[in-house]
PDB file of C-alpha atoms in Angstrom:
ATOM      1  CA  ASN A   1      69.312 123.775 103.184  1.00 74.00           C
ATOM      2  CA  ALA A   2      71.091 120.411 103.066  1.00 83.00           C
ATOM      3  CA  GLY A   3      74.055 121.968 101.264  1.00 94.00           C
ATOM      4  CA  VAL A   4      76.047 119.419  99.266  1.00 97.00           C
ATOM      5  CA  THR A   5      74.965 115.792  99.583  1.00 97.00           C
ATOM      6  CA  GLN A   6      76.747 112.704  98.299  1.00 98.00           C
ATOM      7  CA  THR A   7      75.712 109.077  97.911  1.00 97.00           C
ATOM      8  CA  PRO A   8      76.791 106.498  98.781  1.00 97.00           C
ATOM      9  CA  LYS A   9      78.898 107.151 101.890  1.00 96.00           C
ATOM     10  CA  PHE A  10      80.849 103.916 101.490  1.00 97.00           C
ATOM     11  CA  GLN A  11      81.363 101.517  98.600  1.00 97.00           C
ATOM     12  CA  VAL A  12      83.484  98.450  97.951  1.00 97.00           C
ATOM     13  CA  LEU A  13      84.054  97.383  94.357  1.00 97.00           C
ATOM     14  CA  LYS A  14      85.961  94.625  92.655  1.00 97.00           C
ATOM     15  CA  THR A  15      88.451  95.495  89.948  1.00 98.00           C
ATOM     16  CA  GLY A  16      86.633  96.046  86.674  1.00 97.00           C
ATOM     17  CA  GLN A  17      83.255  96.889  88.175  1.00 98.00           C
ATOM     18  CA  SER A  18      81.571 100.165  87.386  1.00 97.00           C
ATOM     19  CA  MET A  19      79.679 102.597  89.553  1.00 97.00           C
ATOM     20  CA  THR A  20      78.393 106.153  89.697  1.00 98.00           C
ATOM     21  CA  LEU A  21      78.899 108.526  92.603  1.00 98.00           C
ATOM     22  CA  GLN A  22      76.055 110.974  93.025  1.00 98.00           C
ATOM     23  CA  CYS A  23      76.271 114.586  94.147  1.00 98.00           C
ATOM     24  CA  ALA A  24      73.582 117.202  94.566  1.00 98.00           C
ATOM     25  CA  GLN A  25      73.524 120.759  95.911  1.00 97.00           C
ATOM     26  CA  ASP A  26      70.531 122.870  96.869  1.00 96.00           C
ATOM     27  CA  MET A  27      72.288 126.242  97.024  1.00 95.00           C
ATOM     28  CA  ASN A  28      71.659 127.188  93.383  1.00 94.00           C
ATOM     29  CA  HIS A  29      75.397 127.204  92.735  1.00 95.00           C
ATOM     30  CA  ASN A  30      76.697 127.395  89.202  1.00 94.00           C
ATOM     31  CA  SER A  31      79.963 125.477  89.537  1.00 94.00           C
ATOM     32  CA  MET A  32      80.505 121.950  90.793  1.00 96.00           C
ATOM     33  CA  TYR A  33      83.631 119.875  91.352  1.00 96.00           C
ATOM     34  CA  TRP A  34      84.825 116.336  91.987  1.00 98.00           C
ATOM     35  CA  TYR A  35      87.995 115.760  94.012  1.00 97.00           C
ATOM     36  CA  ARG A  36      89.802 112.754  95.349  1.00 97.00           C
ATOM     37  CA  GLN A  37      91.710 112.744  98.630  1.00 96.00           C
ATOM     38  CA  ASP A  38      94.462 110.246  99.292  1.00 93.00           C
ATOM     39  CA  PRO A  39      96.387 109.797 102.570  1.00 85.00           C
ATOM     40  CA  GLY A  40      98.896 112.559 103.162  1.00 80.00           C
ATOM     41  CA  MET A  41      97.977 114.396  99.976  1.00 84.00           C
ATOM     42  CA  GLY A  42      95.940 117.443  99.172  1.00 87.00           C
ATOM     43  CA  LEU A  43      92.649 117.301  97.341  1.00 93.00           C
ATOM     44  CA  ARG A  44      93.161 116.680  93.638  1.00 95.00           C
ATOM     45  CA  LEU A  45      90.653 117.866  91.079  1.00 95.00           C
ATOM     46  CA  ILE A  46      89.212 115.156  88.844  1.00 97.00           C
ATOM     47  CA  TYR A  47      86.600 117.056  86.830  1.00 97.00           C
ATOM     48  CA  TYR A  48      84.610 120.218  87.209  1.00 95.00           C
ATOM     49  CA  SER A  49      81.588 121.887  85.726  1.00 95.00           C
ATOM     50  CA  ALA A  50      81.778 125.668  85.576  1.00 91.00           C
ATOM     51  CA  SER A  51      78.095 125.907  84.719  1.00 91.00           C
ATOM     52  CA  GLU A  52      75.179 123.734  83.717  1.00 90.00           C
ATOM     53  CA  GLY A  53      75.928 122.053  80.411  1.00 90.00           C
ATOM     54  CA  THR A  54      79.711 122.268  80.617  1.00 94.00           C
ATOM     55  CA  THR A  55      82.350 119.920  82.023  1.00 96.00           C
ATOM     56  CA  ASP A  56      86.146 120.082  81.979  1.00 94.00           C
ATOM     57  CA  LYS A  57      89.025 117.866  83.017  1.00 95.00           C
ATOM     58  CA  GLY A  58      90.971 118.603  86.127  1.00 93.00           C
ATOM     59  CA  GLU A  59      94.348 117.367  87.302  1.00 91.00           C
ATOM     60  CA  VAL A  60      93.575 113.609  87.411  1.00 96.00           C
ATOM     61  CA  PRO A  61      90.712 112.783  84.999  1.00 97.00           C
ATOM     62  CA  ASN A  62      91.900 109.419  83.679  1.00 97.00           C
ATOM     63  CA  GLY A  63      89.526 106.560  84.466  1.00 97.00           C
ATOM     64  CA  TYR A  64      86.579 108.848  85.245  1.00 98.00           C
ATOM     65  CA  ASN A  65      83.660 110.438  83.461  1.00 97.00           C
ATOM     66  CA  VAL A  66      81.182 113.017  84.676  1.00 98.00           C
ATOM     67  CA  SER A  67      77.697 114.221  83.882  1.00 97.00           C
ATOM     68  CA  ARG A  68      76.185 117.552  84.856  1.00 96.00           C
ATOM     69  CA  LEU A  69      72.635 116.317  84.834  1.00 89.00           C
ATOM     70  CA  ASN A  70      71.125 119.689  85.715  1.00 95.00           C
ATOM     71  CA  LYS A  71      72.113 122.663  87.831  1.00 95.00           C
ATOM     72  CA  ARG A  72      71.732 120.657  91.052  1.00 97.00           C
ATOM     73  CA  GLU A  73      73.376 117.355  90.183  1.00 97.00           C
ATOM     74  CA  PHE A  74      76.878 116.356  89.127  1.00 98.00           C
ATOM     75  CA  SER A  75      77.746 112.657  88.949  1.00 98.00           C
ATOM     76  CA  LEU A  76      81.096 110.892  88.709  1.00 98.00           C
ATOM     77  CA  ARG A  77      81.361 107.540  86.950  1.00 98.00           C
ATOM     78  CA  LEU A  78      84.034 104.897  87.165  1.00 97.00           C
ATOM     79  CA  GLU A  79      83.609 102.663  84.114  1.00 94.00           C
ATOM     80  CA  SER A  80      86.134  99.993  85.105  1.00 97.00           C
ATOM     81  CA  ALA A  81      87.364 100.446  88.646  1.00 97.00           C
ATOM     82  CA  ALA A  82      91.029  99.882  89.495  1.00 97.00           C
ATOM     83  CA  PRO A  83      92.726  99.556  92.901  1.00 97.00           C
ATOM     84  CA  SER A  84      94.462 102.902  92.225  1.00 97.00           C
ATOM     85  CA  GLN A  85      91.037 104.526  92.435  1.00 98.00           C
ATOM     86  CA  THR A  86      90.678 103.574  96.085  1.00 97.00           C
ATOM     87  CA  SER A  87      90.229 106.959  97.705  1.00 97.00           C
ATOM     88  CA  VAL A  88      87.818 109.325  99.380  1.00 97.00           C
ATOM     89  CA  TYR A  89      85.844 111.332  96.850  1.00 98.00           C
ATOM     90  CA  PHE A  90      84.491 114.786  97.596  1.00 98.00           C
ATOM     91  CA  CYS A  91      82.021 116.806  95.634  1.00 98.00           C
ATOM     92  CA  ALA A  92      81.994 120.581  96.014  1.00 97.00           C
ATOM     93  CA  SER A  93      80.030 123.507  94.667  1.00 96.00           C
ATOM     94  CA  ARG A  94      80.742 127.205  94.241  1.00 93.00           C
ATOM     95  CA  PRO A  95      78.288 130.045  93.689  1.00 90.00           C
ATOM     96  CA  GLY A  96      79.983 131.289  90.545  1.00 81.00           C
ATOM     97  CA  GLN A  97      82.493 133.859  89.368  1.00 76.00           C
ATOM     98  CA  ALA A  98      81.709 136.210  92.215  1.00 76.00           C
ATOM     99  CA  SER A  99      83.009 133.832  94.883  1.00 83.00           C
ATOM    100  CA  ASN A 100      85.936 131.440  95.118  1.00 84.00           C
ATOM    101  CA  LYS A 101      84.608 129.746  98.235  1.00 90.00           C
ATOM    102  CA  GLN A 102      83.801 126.080  97.666  1.00 93.00           C
ATOM    103  CA  PHE A 103      81.348 124.123  99.770  1.00 95.00           C
ATOM    104  CA  PHE A 104      82.068 120.430 100.221  1.00 97.00           C
ATOM    105  CA  GLY A 105      79.949 117.350 100.666  1.00 97.00           C
ATOM    106  CA  PRO A 106      80.646 114.696 103.316  1.00 96.00           C
ATOM    107  CA  GLY A 107      82.559 112.414 100.951  1.00 97.00           C
ATOM    108  CA  THR A 108      82.330 108.878  99.582  1.00 97.00           C
ATOM    109  CA  ARG A 109      84.889 106.350 100.754  1.00 97.00           C
ATOM    110  CA  LEU A 110      85.590 103.963  97.884  1.00 97.00           C
ATOM    111  CA  THR A 111      87.643 100.787  98.114  1.00 97.00           C
ATOM    112  CA  VAL A 112      88.541  98.822  94.988  1.00 97.00           C
ATOM    113  CA  LEU A 113      89.754  95.293  95.638  1.00 97.00           C
TER     114      LEU A 113
ATOM    115  CA  GLY B   1     104.205 123.687 107.575  1.00 47.00           C
ATOM    116  CA  GLU B   2     102.410 121.601 104.983  1.00 45.00           C
ATOM    117  CA  SER B   3     104.056 119.075 102.728  1.00 38.00           C
ATOM    118  CA  VAL B   4     103.032 116.365 100.350  1.00 36.00           C
ATOM    119  CA  GLY B   5     103.613 112.831 101.561  1.00 37.00           C
ATOM    120  CA  LEU B   6     102.197 109.987 103.566  1.00 46.00           C
ATOM    121  CA  HIS B   7     102.558 111.658 106.946  1.00 60.00           C
ATOM    122  CA  LEU B   8     100.911 114.940 107.744  1.00 76.00           C
ATOM    123  CA  PRO B   9     102.739 117.502 109.837  1.00 89.00           C
ATOM    124  CA  THR B  10     101.278 117.577 113.294  1.00 92.00           C
ATOM    125  CA  LEU B  11     100.778 120.249 115.894  1.00 95.00           C
ATOM    126  CA  SER B  12      99.822 119.501 119.462  1.00 96.00           C
ATOM    127  CA  VAL B  13      98.688 122.308 121.760  1.00 96.00           C
ATOM    128  CA  GLN B  14      97.223 122.629 125.206  1.00 97.00           C
ATOM    129  CA  GLU B  15      93.599 123.671 125.510  1.00 97.00           C
ATOM    130  CA  GLY B  16      93.424 127.420 125.896  1.00 97.00           C
ATOM    131  CA  ASP B  17      96.720 128.107 124.170  1.00 97.00           C
ATOM    132  CA  ASN B  18      96.996 129.799 120.791  1.00 97.00           C
ATOM    133  CA  SER B  19      97.741 127.686 117.702  1.00 96.00           C
ATOM    134  CA  ILE B  20      99.673 128.730 114.618  1.00 96.00           C
ATOM    135  CA  ILE B  21      99.446 126.584 111.497  1.00 95.00           C
ATOM    136  CA  ASN B  22     101.697 127.408 108.575  1.00 93.00           C
ATOM    137  CA  CYS B  23     101.415 126.947 104.835  1.00 93.00           C
ATOM    138  CA  ALA B  24     103.868 127.635 102.025  1.00 91.00           C
ATOM    139  CA  TYR B  25     102.308 128.238  98.635  1.00 88.00           C
ATOM    140  CA  SER B  26     103.903 127.885  95.255  1.00 83.00           C
ATOM    141  CA  ASN B  27     102.445 130.411  92.843  1.00 86.00           C
ATOM    142  CA  SER B  28     103.550 134.004  93.318  1.00 86.00           C
ATOM    143  CA  ALA B  29     100.679 135.083  91.053  1.00 86.00           C
ATOM    144  CA  SER B  30      97.999 133.559  93.305  1.00 89.00           C
ATOM    145  CA  ASP B  31      95.595 136.264  94.393  1.00 89.00           C
ATOM    146  CA  TYR B  32      93.283 134.391  96.695  1.00 93.00           C
ATOM    147  CA  PHE B  33      93.733 131.923  99.560  1.00 94.00           C
ATOM    148  CA  ILE B  34      91.445 129.863 101.779  1.00 95.00           C
ATOM    149  CA  TRP B  35      91.874 127.902 104.985  1.00 96.00           C
ATOM    150  CA  TYR B  36      89.748 124.789 105.467  1.00 96.00           C
ATOM    151  CA  LYS B  37      89.135 122.605 108.511  1.00 97.00           C
ATOM    152  CA  GLN B  38      88.488 118.903 108.041  1.00 95.00           C
ATOM    153  CA  GLU B  39      87.271 116.788 110.930  1.00 95.00           C
ATOM    154  CA  SER B  40      87.647 113.038 110.819  1.00 91.00           C
ATOM    155  CA  GLY B  41      85.204 111.440 108.398  1.00 90.00           C
ATOM    156  CA  LYS B  42      83.816 114.750 107.173  1.00 93.00           C
ATOM    157  CA  GLY B  43      84.222 117.063 104.245  1.00 95.00           C
ATOM    158  CA  PRO B  44      86.374 120.213 104.379  1.00 96.00           C
ATOM    159  CA  GLN B  45      84.719 123.191 106.005  1.00 95.00           C
ATOM    160  CA  PHE B  46      85.534 126.804 105.118  1.00 94.00           C
ATOM    161  CA  ILE B  47      87.200 128.797 107.895  1.00 96.00           C
ATOM    162  CA  ILE B  48      88.508 132.048 106.460  1.00 96.00           C
ATOM    163  CA  ASP B  49      89.823 133.492 103.222  1.00 95.00           C
ATOM    164  CA  ILE B  50      92.106 136.345 102.212  1.00 96.00           C
ATOM    165  CA  ARG B  51      92.920 138.181  99.004  1.00 94.00           C
ATOM    166  CA  SER B  52      96.465 139.020  98.027  1.00 93.00           C
ATOM    167  CA  ASN B  53      95.871 142.754  98.484  1.00 94.00           C
ATOM    168  CA  MET B  54      95.601 142.141 102.226  1.00 96.00           C
ATOM    169  CA  ASP B  55      98.204 141.079 104.812  1.00 96.00           C
ATOM    170  CA  LYS B  56      95.839 140.088 107.572  1.00 97.00           C
ATOM    171  CA  ARG B  57      92.237 139.144 108.060  1.00 97.00           C
ATOM    172  CA  GLN B  58      90.441 138.300 111.263  1.00 97.00           C
ATOM    173  CA  GLY B  59      87.429 136.154 111.954  1.00 94.00           C
ATOM    174  CA  GLN B  60      85.962 134.726 115.106  1.00 93.00           C
ATOM    175  CA  ARG B  61      88.967 133.372 117.074  1.00 96.00           C
ATOM    176  CA  VAL B  62      90.914 132.954 113.820  1.00 98.00           C
ATOM    177  CA  THR B  63      93.370 135.211 112.015  1.00 98.00           C
ATOM    178  CA  VAL B  64      95.024 134.609 108.677  1.00 97.00           C
ATOM    179  CA  LEU B  65      98.336 136.274 107.856  1.00 97.00           C
ATOM    180  CA  LEU B  66      99.720 136.503 104.338  1.00 96.00           C
ATOM    181  CA  ASN B  67     103.368 137.197 103.543  1.00 95.00           C
ATOM    182  CA  LYS B  68     103.659 137.469  99.787  1.00 93.00           C
ATOM    183  CA  THR B  69     107.387 138.135  99.901  1.00 93.00           C
ATOM    184  CA  VAL B  70     108.131 134.604 101.091  1.00 92.00           C
ATOM    185  CA  LYS B  71     104.892 133.034  99.821  1.00 92.00           C
ATOM    186  CA  HIS B  72     103.745 132.067 103.281  1.00 93.00           C
ATOM    187  CA  LEU B  73     100.327 131.848 104.834  1.00 94.00           C
ATOM    188  CA  SER B  74      99.477 131.200 108.470  1.00 96.00           C
ATOM    189  CA  LEU B  75      96.336 130.496 110.429  1.00 97.00           C
ATOM    190  CA  GLN B  76      96.206 131.553 114.043  1.00 97.00           C
ATOM    191  CA  ILE B  77      93.563 130.100 116.351  1.00 98.00           C
ATOM    192  CA  ALA B  78      93.084 131.885 119.645  1.00 97.00           C
ATOM    193  CA  ALA B  79      92.237 130.024 122.844  1.00 97.00           C
ATOM    194  CA  THR B  80      92.266 126.637 121.136  1.00 97.00           C
ATOM    195  CA  GLN B  81      89.478 124.280 122.166  1.00 96.00           C
ATOM    196  CA  PRO B  82      89.095 120.488 121.894  1.00 96.00           C
ATOM    197  CA  GLY B  83      86.599 121.038 119.096  1.00 96.00           C
ATOM    198  CA  ASP B  84      89.374 122.621 117.057  1.00 97.00           C
ATOM    199  CA  SER B  85      91.118 119.255 116.705  1.00 97.00           C
ATOM    200  CA  ALA B  86      91.133 118.506 112.981  1.00 96.00           C
ATOM    201  CA  VAL B  87      93.251 118.651 109.845  1.00 95.00           C
ATOM    202  CA  TYR B  88      93.724 122.190 108.561  1.00 96.00           C
ATOM    203  CA  PHE B  89      94.810 122.916 105.024  1.00 92.00           C
ATOM    204  CA  CYS B  90      95.295 125.941 102.892  1.00 94.00           C
ATOM    205  CA  ALA B  91      94.339 126.397  99.274  1.00 93.00           C
ATOM    206  CA  GLU B  92      95.494 128.906  96.672  1.00 92.00           C
ATOM    207  CA  LYS B  93      93.721 129.957  93.516  1.00 87.00           C
ATOM    208  CA  ASN B  94      95.846 128.968  90.551  1.00 75.00           C
ATOM    209  CA  ASN B  95      96.089 130.427  87.058  1.00 68.00           C
ATOM    210  CA  ASN B  96      93.149 128.356  85.803  1.00 69.00           C
ATOM    211  CA  ASN B  97      90.913 129.749  88.532  1.00 71.00           C
ATOM    212  CA  ASP B  98      90.942 126.319  90.194  1.00 79.00           C
ATOM    213  CA  MET B  99      92.027 125.873  93.777  1.00 86.00           C
ATOM    214  CA  ARG B 100      95.261 124.039  94.617  1.00 88.00           C
ATOM    215  CA  PHE B 101      95.123 122.376  98.014  1.00 91.00           C
ATOM    216  CA  GLY B 102      97.890 121.606 100.461  1.00 90.00           C
ATOM    217  CA  ALA B 103      98.082 118.262 102.238  1.00 87.00           C
ATOM    218  CA  GLY B 104      97.249 119.715 105.631  1.00 92.00           C
ATOM    219  CA  THR B 105      98.429 119.865 109.230  1.00 94.00           C
ATOM    220  CA  ARG B 106      96.832 117.755 111.936  1.00 94.00           C
ATOM    221  CA  LEU B 107      96.024 119.806 115.033  1.00 96.00           C
ATOM    222  CA  THR B 108      95.530 117.944 118.314  1.00 96.00           C
ATOM    223  CA  VAL B 109      94.256 119.828 121.339  1.00 96.00           C
ATOM    224  CA  LYS B 110      95.162 118.326 124.689  1.00 94.00           C
ATOM    225  CA  PRO B 111      92.696 118.923 127.543  1.00 89.00           C
TER     226      PRO B 111
END
């Protein structure tokens, strides 16, 4: 199993550009998450999907949208990137209600100029 | 212990010594906690978890201690190795069933 995969690994955008971060998991997990990690801070939840077909806002959803394309894939979209969105983005998945353990992808390092 | 800010707390230990990393959590109603390890340029990796009905849980070379009275969590690593060098952070399950993550402690193992 590859676990949780993310693409791209690195991305540089100009202010106002848009892009989509891709995430996929092959563990048949029900729940998926998008976090951002900024220097010296803990992971902050952007959006999550408790199950296929549902999405909910997390702690810092402004400026982002998500799509749970199917059970495997959960994408994060920046419609108009801003320098404040420069961060490392992590996708995670969780089996479901029976387990609180989250499995993380390798991250996408995004810089917005 | 962990704190939010630009500079992570750091812990430097000699190879072979035991390491103790501390974490203070905020929600007295939290009933589940996890420790993660994050190596440079990688995603967080699960180490060990503990439920609030336990005070101690042991894994391979790692032990987590939970003190609910003072809302404190610690991770003990026995016989620390260079490969243990990483950022370690705790997470607590909050009221919404989401996990709240600490900023982390950077562990450096000196050979």
